[in-house]
């Protein structure tokens, strides 16, 4: 190899080595590469032109790299701040489908439910009756759609429509507002609600139909708005003054919400405590106790129960004559529930006095139930409202992932007792009901329910076609979607 070729090769090697060193970003490597270039220039390995061109090139590369890194840091910082500020805006909210403003103070959330029921009836007919009084039924038990949310953080709202057409297989013959109210909830210890809403009375009644342990409420609970205050128009003061404690105090239009009657307003109150939470601030178990009371004056009334737990179409109980007004109606209830891990027991006792101008009628009732989650899920309890909620499956049903959902079994006994009241012809004043249930919680939005219900009467009740029965039986199935 000639001397000139050796020199060219050496220059190429030197420049390559310098380029590698210059490509490293740490300052120590950049200084070393410049020292190496200076040495090669001094020894004549490279020319001044080579030296200048390489220094200028590496300078531009270093400036471009620093600029790019600075821009990347700025862009990442801006993106993180944007995501943090708008984390939930316009997205599916944790508790349903909805949107909220960037500051989180204004929200709107869609809610709804569809309960599709099938009921297969069987009866023990009274002597001399041959006609089956009830037809098997397939109906949309409930179909509701609504919105709820808040504005300016402290104002809450909800409006729900209940859709029904009796001639089309719906359980209701009309479409109406189910609930519609506004809360001022700046202080969780003392909030105010105005509109149409569930009155503060009875654990079973206040538990959403999406979350009750059986397809239908107990015998006394079937007569809502008469025996159990239901969804009525009024105003309520409510809150949670301490962990595990809740109260509600309402003034209600009572029967005037659904009928053209001239009653005085009802005063309705309920107080509950989860004793385990209240005294130990622990969620290891639930020990719920509550008391409810209602007082009001009616223009006149004939006490009547709506139906059995199988939703038989004719009331099994009705007083033989009306109470003449004014009638002082007093309603009282005691409630208790204990839940430990997957097991829960729950019960309520109700007492009613109707003091009319012509006489006084008294009746009472109760239920006791137990449920067990076979797949181990704990029971969902709200300390701020004193009610139970949805069973969230540990493993939602999925063929791909192998989840089986949550499975629950339950047993309930309930009693309706108006034995001191004379009844109309074909009616009865006592009934006992037993319900066995199996529920499959598929996921957070879907469940299937299978109930077998038997009701025994102390006399003869009238079915829908006029036939007398002494025992009512039904197998009931529900497919439910709610969000």
Short mmCIF file of C-alpha atoms in Angstrom, two decimals:
data_model
loop_
_atom_site.label_atom_id
_atom_site.label_comp_id
_atom_site.label_asym_id
_atom_site.label_seq_id
_atom_site.Cartn_x
_atom_site.Cartn_y
_atom_site.Cartn_z
CA UNK A 1 0.00 0.00 0.00
CA UNK A 2 1.38 3.46 -0.94
CA UNK A 3 1.99 6.13 1.61
CA UNK A 4 -0.91 8.26 0.33
CA UNK A 5 -3.34 5.33 0.51
CA UNK A 6 -2.24 4.62 4.07
CA UNK A 7 -2.87 8.23 4.96
CA UNK A 8 -6.37 8.21 3.47
CA UNK A 9 -7.25 4.97 5.30
CA UNK A 10 -5.98 6.34 8.58
CA UNK A 11 -8.03 9.50 8.12
CA UNK A 12 -11.17 7.46 7.48
CA UNK A 13 -10.58 5.35 10.58
CA UNK A 14 -9.95 8.42 12.67
CA UNK A 15 -13.06 10.22 11.46
CA UNK A 16 -15.18 7.08 12.07
CA UNK A 17 -13.85 6.77 15.61
CA UNK A 18 -14.53 10.44 16.23
CA UNK A 19 -18.07 10.13 14.86
CA UNK A 20 -18.85 7.26 17.23
CA UNK A 21 -17.59 9.26 20.16
CA UNK A 22 -19.50 12.36 19.10
CA UNK A 23 -22.75 10.41 18.82
CA UNK A 24 -22.74 9.72 22.53
CA UNK A 25 -24.76 12.38 24.36
CA UNK A 26 -22.88 12.58 27.67
CA UNK A 27 -20.56 15.61 27.93
CA UNK A 28 -17.53 13.50 28.90
CA UNK A 29 -17.66 11.65 25.57
CA UNK A 30 -18.06 14.89 23.58
CA UNK A 31 -14.93 16.35 25.23
CA UNK A 32 -12.93 13.21 24.54
CA UNK A 33 -13.84 13.27 20.85
CA UNK A 34 -12.66 16.89 20.49
CA UNK A 35 -9.36 16.07 22.17
CA UNK A 36 -8.91 13.16 19.77
CA UNK A 37 -9.61 15.40 16.77
CA UNK A 38 -7.13 17.99 18.03
CA UNK A 39 -4.46 15.30 18.36
CA UNK A 40 -5.12 13.94 14.86
CA UNK A 41 -4.94 17.47 13.42
CA UNK A 42 -1.64 18.12 15.20
CA UNK A 43 -0.14 14.86 13.93
CA UNK A 44 -1.30 15.59 10.40
CA UNK A 45 -3.67 12.63 10.28
CA UNK A 46 -6.48 14.94 9.15
CA UNK A 47 -6.49 18.32 7.50
CA UNK A 48 -7.84 21.55 8.94
CA UNK A 49 -10.68 21.34 6.44
CA UNK A 50 -11.61 17.85 7.65
CA UNK A 51 -11.42 19.07 11.23
CA UNK A 52 -13.65 22.12 10.62
CA UNK A 53 -16.24 20.19 8.63
CA UNK A 54 -16.55 17.47 11.26
CA UNK A 55 -16.76 19.92 14.20
CA UNK A 56 -19.48 21.90 12.41
CA UNK A 57 -21.47 18.76 11.56
CA UNK A 58 -21.37 17.38 15.10
CA UNK A 59 -22.31 20.81 16.46
CA UNK A 60 -25.46 20.88 14.33
CA UNK A 61 -26.34 17.33 15.38
CA UNK A 62 -25.93 18.18 19.07
CA UNK A 63 -28.09 21.30 18.73
CA UNK A 64 -30.79 19.38 16.85
CA UNK A 65 -30.78 16.62 19.44
CA UNK A 66 -31.08 19.06 22.35
CA UNK A 67 -33.91 20.86 20.57
CA UNK A 68 -35.77 17.64 19.92
CA UNK A 69 -35.40 16.49 23.52
CA UNK A 70 -36.67 19.84 24.79
CA UNK A 71 -39.69 19.74 22.47
CA UNK A 72 -40.49 16.15 23.49
CA UNK A 73 -40.36 17.07 27.16
CA UNK A 74 -42.68 20.02 26.56
CA UNK A 75 -45.15 17.98 24.50
CA UNK A 76 -45.23 15.16 27.07
CA UNK A 77 -45.81 17.62 29.90
CA UNK A 78 -48.68 19.30 28.01
CA UNK A 79 -50.26 15.93 27.19
CA UNK A 80 -50.09 14.74 30.80
CA UNK A 81 -51.66 17.97 32.06
CA UNK A 82 -54.44 17.71 29.47
CA UNK A 83 -55.20 14.09 30.32
CA UNK A 84 -55.28 14.86 34.04
CA UNK A 85 -57.60 17.82 33.52
CA UNK A 86 -59.96 15.90 31.23
CA UNK A 87 -59.63 12.42 32.70
CA UNK A 88 -63.40 11.74 32.78
CA UNK A 89 -64.79 14.35 30.41
CA UNK A 90 -66.99 12.79 27.75
CA UNK A 91 -66.11 9.24 28.75
CA UNK A 92 -68.10 6.31 30.13
CA UNK A 93 -68.39 7.05 33.84
CA UNK A 94 -67.52 4.45 36.43
CA UNK A 95 -71.12 4.00 37.55
CA UNK A 96 -72.77 4.01 34.15
CA UNK A 97 -72.94 5.76 30.78
CA UNK A 98 -72.60 9.52 30.98
CA UNK A 99 -70.45 12.61 30.61
CA UNK A 100 -69.11 15.22 32.95
CA UNK A 101 -67.53 18.63 32.65
CA UNK A 102 -63.75 19.03 32.87
CA UNK A 103 -63.99 20.42 36.41
CA UNK A 104 -66.23 17.49 37.49
CA UNK A 105 -68.96 19.75 38.88
CA UNK A 106 -71.59 19.05 36.20
CA UNK A 107 -72.68 15.57 35.13
CA UNK A 108 -75.43 13.79 33.27
CA UNK A 109 -75.79 10.02 33.39
CA UNK A 110 -78.19 7.70 31.60
CA UNK A 111 -80.07 5.11 33.66
CA UNK A 112 -82.58 2.43 32.78
CA UNK A 113 -83.98 -1.00 33.47
CA UNK A 114 -85.94 -3.74 31.74
CA UNK A 115 -87.51 -6.55 33.79
CA UNK A 116 -89.03 -9.29 31.64
CA UNK A 117 -91.16 -11.76 33.65
CA UNK A 118 -92.83 -15.11 33.13
CA UNK A 119 -95.27 -16.49 35.71
CA UNK A 120 -96.79 -19.96 35.73
CA UNK A 121 -99.70 -20.26 38.17
CA UNK A 122 -101.16 -23.18 40.10
CA UNK A 123 -104.00 -22.97 42.64
CA UNK A 124 -105.87 -24.98 45.19
CA UNK A 125 -109.50 -24.26 44.38
CA UNK A 126 -112.17 -23.95 47.05
CA UNK A 127 -114.93 -26.54 47.14
CA UNK A 128 -117.34 -26.25 44.22
CA UNK A 129 -114.96 -24.19 42.01
CA UNK A 130 -113.60 -25.71 38.80
CA UNK A 131 -112.32 -22.74 36.80
CA UNK A 132 -108.62 -21.82 36.90
CA UNK A 133 -108.78 -18.20 38.11
CA UNK A 134 -105.46 -16.98 36.71
CA UNK A 135 -103.77 -17.22 33.34
CA UNK A 136 -100.03 -17.72 32.98
CA UNK A 137 -98.35 -14.46 32.09
CA UNK A 138 -95.40 -13.21 30.04
CA UNK A 139 -94.94 -9.47 30.47
CA UNK A 140 -92.55 -6.58 30.66
CA UNK A 141 -92.75 -6.00 34.41
CA UNK A 142 -90.80 -2.75 34.29
CA UNK A 143 -89.41 -0.61 31.47
CA UNK A 144 -87.81 2.62 32.64
CA UNK A 145 -85.40 5.13 31.19
CA UNK A 146 -84.06 8.24 32.84
CA UNK A 147 -81.18 10.57 33.59
CA UNK A 148 -79.52 11.66 36.79
CA UNK A 149 -76.58 13.84 37.66
CA UNK A 150 -75.55 17.13 39.20
CA UNK A 151 -74.85 20.74 38.37
CA UNK A 152 -72.54 23.11 40.21
CA UNK A 153 -71.59 20.09 42.35
CA UNK A 154 -74.14 20.76 45.12
CA UNK A 155 -77.36 20.33 43.11
CA UNK A 156 -78.40 16.76 42.25
CA UNK A 157 -81.27 15.64 40.07
CA UNK A 158 -83.01 12.56 38.66
CA UNK A 159 -85.96 12.02 36.33
CA UNK A 160 -87.19 8.58 35.25
CA UNK A 161 -90.06 7.62 32.97
CA UNK A 162 -92.01 4.39 33.55
CA UNK A 163 -93.34 3.01 30.27
CA UNK A 164 -96.33 0.69 30.14
CA UNK A 165 -99.27 -0.30 27.94
CA UNK A 166 -101.55 -2.88 29.54
CA UNK A 167 -102.91 -4.24 26.27
CA UNK A 168 -99.40 -4.90 24.98
CA UNK A 169 -98.12 -7.24 27.65
CA UNK A 170 -96.92 -4.52 29.99
CA UNK A 171 -97.53 -4.60 33.73
CA UNK A 172 -98.81 -1.03 33.70
CA UNK A 173 -101.57 0.46 31.58
CA UNK A 174 -100.02 3.93 31.34
CA UNK A 175 -96.81 5.82 30.84
CA UNK A 176 -95.91 8.10 33.74
CA UNK A 177 -93.14 9.86 35.61
CA UNK A 178 -91.66 7.32 38.00
CA UNK A 179 -89.43 9.73 39.94
CA UNK A 180 -88.49 13.37 39.38
CA UNK A 181 -86.64 15.34 42.04
CA UNK A 182 -83.94 17.89 42.80
CA UNK A 183 -81.56 17.73 45.77
CA UNK A 184 -79.60 20.49 47.39
CA UNK A 185 -76.72 18.46 48.82
CA UNK A 186 -74.01 20.91 49.83
CA UNK A 187 -73.82 19.27 53.25
CA UNK A 188 -74.03 15.43 53.38
CA UNK A 189 -75.30 15.67 56.96
CA UNK A 190 -78.37 17.70 55.94
CA UNK A 191 -79.60 17.64 52.32
CA UNK A 192 -82.98 18.68 50.95
CA UNK A 193 -84.99 16.82 48.27
CA UNK A 194 -88.05 18.18 46.44
CA UNK A 195 -90.24 16.37 43.91
CA UNK A 196 -91.55 12.83 43.48
CA UNK A 197 -89.40 10.21 45.18
CA UNK A 198 -89.43 7.22 47.52
CA UNK A 199 -90.51 8.21 50.98
CA UNK A 200 -88.21 7.26 53.91
CA UNK A 201 -89.97 4.13 55.15
CA UNK A 202 -88.97 0.43 55.01
CA UNK A 203 -85.64 -1.12 54.05
CA UNK A 204 -87.32 -3.41 51.53
CA UNK A 205 -89.21 -0.59 49.82
CA UNK A 206 -86.18 1.71 49.63
CA UNK A 207 -84.04 -1.04 48.11
CA UNK A 208 -84.26 -0.62 44.34
CA UNK A 209 -86.27 -3.18 42.38
CA UNK A 210 -82.98 -3.81 40.57
CA UNK A 211 -81.42 -5.02 43.82
CA UNK A 212 -84.14 -6.69 45.91
CA UNK A 213 -83.30 -10.28 46.83
CA UNK A 214 -86.48 -11.76 45.34
CA UNK A 215 -88.52 -10.91 42.27
CA UNK A 216 -91.26 -9.20 44.26
CA UNK A 217 -91.43 -7.56 47.67
CA UNK A 218 -93.13 -9.26 50.62
CA UNK A 219 -96.90 -9.40 51.25
CA UNK A 220 -97.15 -6.08 53.10
CA UNK A 221 -94.77 -4.48 50.59
CA UNK A 222 -97.18 -5.24 47.75
CA UNK A 223 -99.53 -2.55 49.06
CA UNK A 224 -97.22 0.41 48.58
CA UNK A 225 -98.63 3.94 48.95
CA UNK A 226 -101.37 2.49 51.21
CA UNK A 227 -99.50 0.40 53.79
CA UNK A 228 -95.93 1.22 52.78
CA UNK A 229 -95.27 4.82 51.70
CA UNK A 230 -94.02 4.63 48.12
CA UNK A 231 -93.05 7.14 45.45
CA UNK A 232 -94.94 10.25 46.45
CA UNK A 233 -94.64 14.00 45.89
CA UNK A 234 -93.20 16.00 48.73
CA UNK A 235 -90.12 17.47 50.38
CA UNK A 236 -87.53 15.67 52.52
CA UNK A 237 -84.64 16.52 54.81
CA UNK A 238 -82.10 13.71 54.91
CA UNK A 239 -78.46 13.00 55.58
CA UNK A 240 -75.74 10.96 57.20
CA UNK A 241 -74.64 12.71 60.41
CA UNK A 242 -72.02 10.05 61.27
CA UNK A 243 -70.41 7.02 59.61
CA UNK A 244 -73.03 4.26 59.49
CA UNK A 245 -75.96 6.52 60.46
CA UNK A 246 -78.75 7.84 58.22
CA UNK A 247 -82.03 9.71 58.68
CA UNK A 248 -84.89 11.00 56.54
CA UNK A 249 -87.81 13.28 57.46
CA UNK A 250 -90.43 13.97 54.79
CA UNK A 251 -93.72 15.77 54.22
CA UNK A 252 -95.79 13.92 51.59
CA UNK A 253 -99.01 14.40 49.63
CA UNK A 254 -99.72 10.69 50.33
CA UNK A 255 -102.69 9.29 48.43
CA UNK A 256 -103.17 12.65 46.72
CA UNK A 257 -100.17 11.86 44.55
CA UNK A 258 -102.17 9.22 42.62
CA UNK A 259 -105.81 9.98 43.40
CA UNK A 260 -108.11 12.99 43.63
CA UNK A 261 -108.54 12.82 47.40
CA UNK A 262 -108.55 15.62 49.94
CA UNK A 263 -106.15 14.27 52.58
CA UNK A 264 -103.86 16.22 54.84
CA UNK A 265 -100.10 15.74 54.27
CA UNK A 266 -98.37 12.73 55.79
CA UNK A 267 -95.32 13.16 58.02
CA UNK A 268 -92.91 10.28 57.34
CA UNK A 269 -89.61 9.57 59.07
CA UNK A 270 -86.92 6.88 59.13
CA UNK A 271 -83.65 6.48 61.00
CA UNK A 272 -81.05 3.73 60.58
CA UNK A 273 -77.65 2.78 61.90
CA UNK A 274 -75.07 0.22 60.86
CA UNK A 275 -73.94 -0.40 64.43
CA UNK A 276 -70.71 -2.15 63.49
CA UNK A 277 -69.64 0.80 61.35
CA UNK A 278 -70.89 3.40 63.81
CA UNK A 279 -69.09 2.05 66.85
CA UNK A 280 -65.97 0.49 65.32
CA UNK A 281 -65.67 2.25 61.92
CA UNK A 282 -65.17 -1.20 60.37
CA UNK A 283 -66.71 -2.80 57.28
CA UNK A 284 -65.99 -6.37 58.41
CA UNK A 285 -69.72 -6.98 58.90
CA UNK A 286 -73.03 -5.15 58.57
CA UNK A 287 -75.40 -4.84 61.54
CA UNK A 288 -78.28 -2.71 60.33
CA UNK A 289 -81.12 -1.48 62.57
CA UNK A 290 -83.84 0.98 61.70
CA UNK A 291 -87.15 2.47 62.75
CA UNK A 292 -89.80 4.21 60.64
CA UNK A 293 -92.94 6.17 61.48
CA UNK A 294 -95.71 7.91 59.56
CA UNK A 295 -98.69 9.98 60.66
CA UNK A 296 -101.44 11.54 58.57
CA UNK A 297 -105.14 12.32 58.31
CA UNK A 298 -107.27 10.78 55.55
CA UNK A 299 -110.66 11.97 54.34
CA UNK A 300 -111.88 8.36 54.44
CA UNK A 301 -110.50 4.95 53.47
CA UNK A 302 -111.23 1.26 52.99
CA UNK A 303 -107.99 -0.56 53.94
CA UNK A 304 -107.05 -2.99 51.17
CA UNK A 305 -104.03 -5.05 50.16
CA UNK A 306 -103.05 -4.90 46.50
CA UNK A 307 -102.06 -8.50 45.72
CA UNK A 308 -99.95 -11.49 46.68
CA UNK A 309 -96.24 -11.84 45.90
CA UNK A 310 -97.24 -13.72 42.73
CA UNK A 311 -99.01 -10.54 41.52
CA UNK A 312 -102.44 -12.14 41.42
CA UNK A 313 -104.72 -9.57 39.82
CA UNK A 314 -107.38 -9.33 42.54
CA UNK A 315 -106.77 -8.11 46.08
CA UNK A 316 -107.08 -10.99 48.55
CA UNK A 317 -108.04 -8.62 51.39
CA UNK A 318 -110.57 -5.82 51.60
CA UNK A 319 -112.46 -4.42 54.58
CA UNK A 320 -116.22 -5.00 54.55
CA UNK A 321 -116.97 -1.28 54.90
CA UNK A 322 -115.23 2.07 54.70
CA UNK A 323 -113.85 4.07 57.58
CA UNK A 324 -115.51 7.49 57.63
CA UNK A 325 -113.36 10.56 57.95
CA UNK A 326 -111.45 12.05 59.40
CA UNK A 327 -109.25 8.95 59.68
CA UNK A 328 -105.96 9.19 61.56
CA UNK A 329 -103.56 6.74 59.93
CA UNK A 330 -100.47 5.71 61.88
CA UNK A 331 -97.83 3.48 60.27
CA UNK A 332 -94.76 2.13 62.08
CA UNK A 333 -91.94 -0.19 61.10
CA UNK A 334 -88.92 -1.89 62.61
CA UNK A 335 -86.14 -3.27 60.44
CA UNK A 336 -82.94 -5.25 60.99
CA UNK A 337 -80.29 -6.94 58.86
CA UNK A 338 -76.99 -8.68 59.54
CA UNK A 339 -74.52 -9.52 56.78
CA UNK A 340 -71.24 -11.37 57.23
CA UNK A 341 -69.24 -12.20 54.11
CA UNK A 342 -71.59 -14.03 51.70
CA UNK A 343 -74.46 -14.53 54.19
CA UNK A 344 -77.26 -12.08 55.01
CA UNK A 345 -80.42 -12.21 57.12
CA UNK A 346 -83.02 -9.45 56.99
CA UNK A 347 -86.45 -8.77 58.40
CA UNK A 348 -89.08 -6.12 59.09
CA UNK A 349 -92.19 -5.77 61.23
CA UNK A 350 -95.05 -3.37 60.38
CA UNK A 351 -97.95 -2.09 62.45
CA UNK A 352 -100.90 0.00 61.21
CA UNK A 353 -103.73 1.84 63.00
CA UNK A 354 -106.70 3.44 61.24
CA UNK A 355 -108.75 5.52 63.70
CA UNK A 356 -111.93 6.60 61.93
CA UNK A 357 -115.02 8.41 63.12
CA UNK A 358 -117.01 5.15 63.06
CA UNK A 359 -114.41 2.59 64.25
CA UNK A 360 -110.71 1.68 64.52
CA UNK A 361 -109.02 -0.90 62.29
CA UNK A 362 -105.67 -2.50 63.09
CA UNK A 363 -103.46 -4.71 60.97
CA UNK A 364 -99.86 -5.83 60.96
CA UNK A 365 -97.36 -7.87 58.99
CA UNK A 366 -93.77 -8.99 58.78
CA UNK A 367 -91.20 -10.82 56.71
CA UNK A 368 -87.96 -12.65 57.50
CA UNK A 369 -85.46 -13.79 54.89
CA UNK A 370 -81.99 -15.23 54.43
CA UNK A 371 -79.76 -15.20 51.34
CA UNK A 372 -76.37 -16.75 50.66
CA UNK A 373 -73.98 -16.01 47.81
CA UNK A 374 -72.72 -19.42 46.70
CA UNK A 375 -69.76 -17.88 44.85
CA UNK A 376 -68.56 -15.94 47.90
CA UNK A 377 -69.43 -12.32 47.06
CA UNK A 378 -69.97 -9.91 49.94
CA UNK A 379 -73.14 -7.87 50.28
CA UNK A 380 -73.09 -4.30 49.05
CA UNK A 381 -74.38 -1.86 51.70
CA UNK A 382 -74.67 1.92 51.59
CA UNK A 383 -74.01 3.55 54.96
CA UNK A 384 -75.17 6.91 53.60
CA UNK A 385 -78.67 5.65 52.72
CA UNK A 386 -79.13 2.57 54.91
CA UNK A 387 -79.92 0.24 51.98
CA UNK A 388 -78.42 -2.75 50.17
CA UNK A 389 -77.27 -2.67 46.56
CA UNK A 390 -76.15 -4.84 43.66
CA UNK A 391 -74.13 -8.02 44.15
CA UNK A 392 -70.98 -7.49 42.11
CA UNK A 393 -69.67 -10.81 40.71
CA UNK A 394 -66.09 -11.68 41.62
CA UNK A 395 -65.80 -13.25 38.17
CA UNK A 396 -68.37 -11.97 35.63
CA UNK A 397 -69.69 -14.65 33.31
CA UNK A 398 -67.47 -15.12 30.26
CA UNK A 399 -66.98 -18.09 27.97
CA UNK A 400 -63.59 -16.74 26.93
CA UNK A 401 -62.26 -16.10 30.45
CA UNK A 402 -64.11 -18.89 32.24
CA UNK A 403 -66.01 -16.67 34.70
CA UNK A 404 -69.31 -18.03 36.04
CA UNK A 405 -70.85 -14.87 37.50
CA UNK A 406 -72.35 -14.72 41.02
CA UNK A 407 -74.93 -17.23 42.25
CA UNK A 408 -77.29 -16.63 45.17
CA UNK A 409 -79.93 -18.71 46.95
CA UNK A 410 -82.60 -17.32 49.25
CA UNK A 411 -85.60 -18.15 51.42
CA UNK A 412 -88.30 -15.78 52.70
CA UNK A 413 -91.37 -16.04 54.93
CA UNK A 414 -93.91 -13.20 55.05
CA UNK A 415 -97.18 -12.62 56.90
CA UNK A 416 -100.18 -10.35 56.39
CA UNK A 417 -102.51 -10.17 59.41
CA UNK A 418 -105.75 -8.20 59.46
CA UNK A 419 -107.56 -10.80 61.58
CA UNK A 420 -109.39 -8.13 63.64
CA UNK A 421 -111.02 -6.60 60.55
CA UNK A 422 -114.23 -7.91 58.98
CA UNK A 423 -113.70 -8.56 55.27
CA UNK A 424 -115.86 -8.23 52.18
CA UNK A 425 -117.42 -11.31 50.59
CA UNK A 426 -114.89 -13.59 48.90
CA UNK A 427 -111.96 -11.92 50.66
CA UNK A 428 -109.67 -13.10 53.44
CA UNK A 429 -107.90 -11.24 56.23
CA UNK A 430 -104.82 -13.41 56.69
CA UNK A 431 -102.17 -14.79 54.35
CA UNK A 432 -98.80 -16.52 54.75
CA UNK A 433 -96.28 -16.67 51.93
CA UNK A 434 -93.07 -18.64 51.37
CA UNK A 435 -90.61 -17.80 48.60
CA UNK A 436 -87.60 -19.83 47.47
CA UNK A 437 -85.23 -18.07 45.11
CA UNK A 438 -82.22 -18.69 42.89
CA UNK A 439 -80.46 -15.69 41.32
CA UNK A 440 -77.65 -15.56 38.77
CA UNK A 441 -75.76 -12.26 38.55
CA UNK A 442 -74.22 -12.53 35.09
CA UNK A 443 -72.21 -9.30 35.29
CA UNK A 444 -72.58 -5.77 36.65
CA UNK A 445 -75.70 -5.11 34.56
CA UNK A 446 -77.55 -8.41 34.06
CA UNK A 447 -79.22 -11.01 36.27
CA UNK A 448 -81.70 -13.88 35.98
CA UNK A 449 -84.07 -14.84 38.81
CA UNK A 450 -86.09 -17.98 39.47
CA UNK A 451 -88.66 -17.89 42.31
CA UNK A 452 -91.17 -20.43 43.60
CA UNK A 453 -93.88 -18.80 45.72
CA UNK A 454 -96.69 -20.36 47.75
CA UNK A 455 -99.39 -18.36 49.55
CA UNK A 456 -101.86 -19.86 52.02
CA UNK A 457 -105.07 -18.01 52.95
CA UNK A 458 -107.05 -18.50 56.14
CA UNK A 459 -110.24 -18.44 54.07
CA UNK A 460 -111.25 -18.16 50.46
CA UNK A 461 -109.77 -15.52 48.19
CA UNK A 462 -111.13 -14.48 44.82
CA UNK A 463 -109.15 -15.02 41.65
CA UNK A 464 -109.38 -12.83 38.55
CA UNK A 465 -112.26 -14.82 37.04
CA UNK A 466 -114.25 -14.97 40.28
CA UNK A 467 -113.24 -18.50 41.33
CA UNK A 468 -112.46 -19.04 44.99
CA UNK A 469 -108.98 -20.27 45.96
CA UNK A 470 -107.44 -21.29 49.27
CA UNK A 471 -103.82 -21.56 48.11
CA UNK A 472 -101.86 -19.67 45.46
CA UNK A 473 -98.70 -21.07 43.85
CA UNK A 474 -96.47 -19.74 41.08
CA UNK A 475 -93.14 -20.41 39.38
CA UNK A 476 -91.71 -17.07 38.28
CA UNK A 477 -88.73 -16.24 36.07
CA UNK A 478 -87.15 -12.84 35.40
CA UNK A 479 -84.57 -11.64 32.89
CA UNK A 480 -83.23 -8.25 33.99
CA UNK A 481 -80.95 -5.62 32.48
CA UNK A 482 -80.24 -2.42 34.41
CA UNK A 483 -77.68 0.37 34.23
#
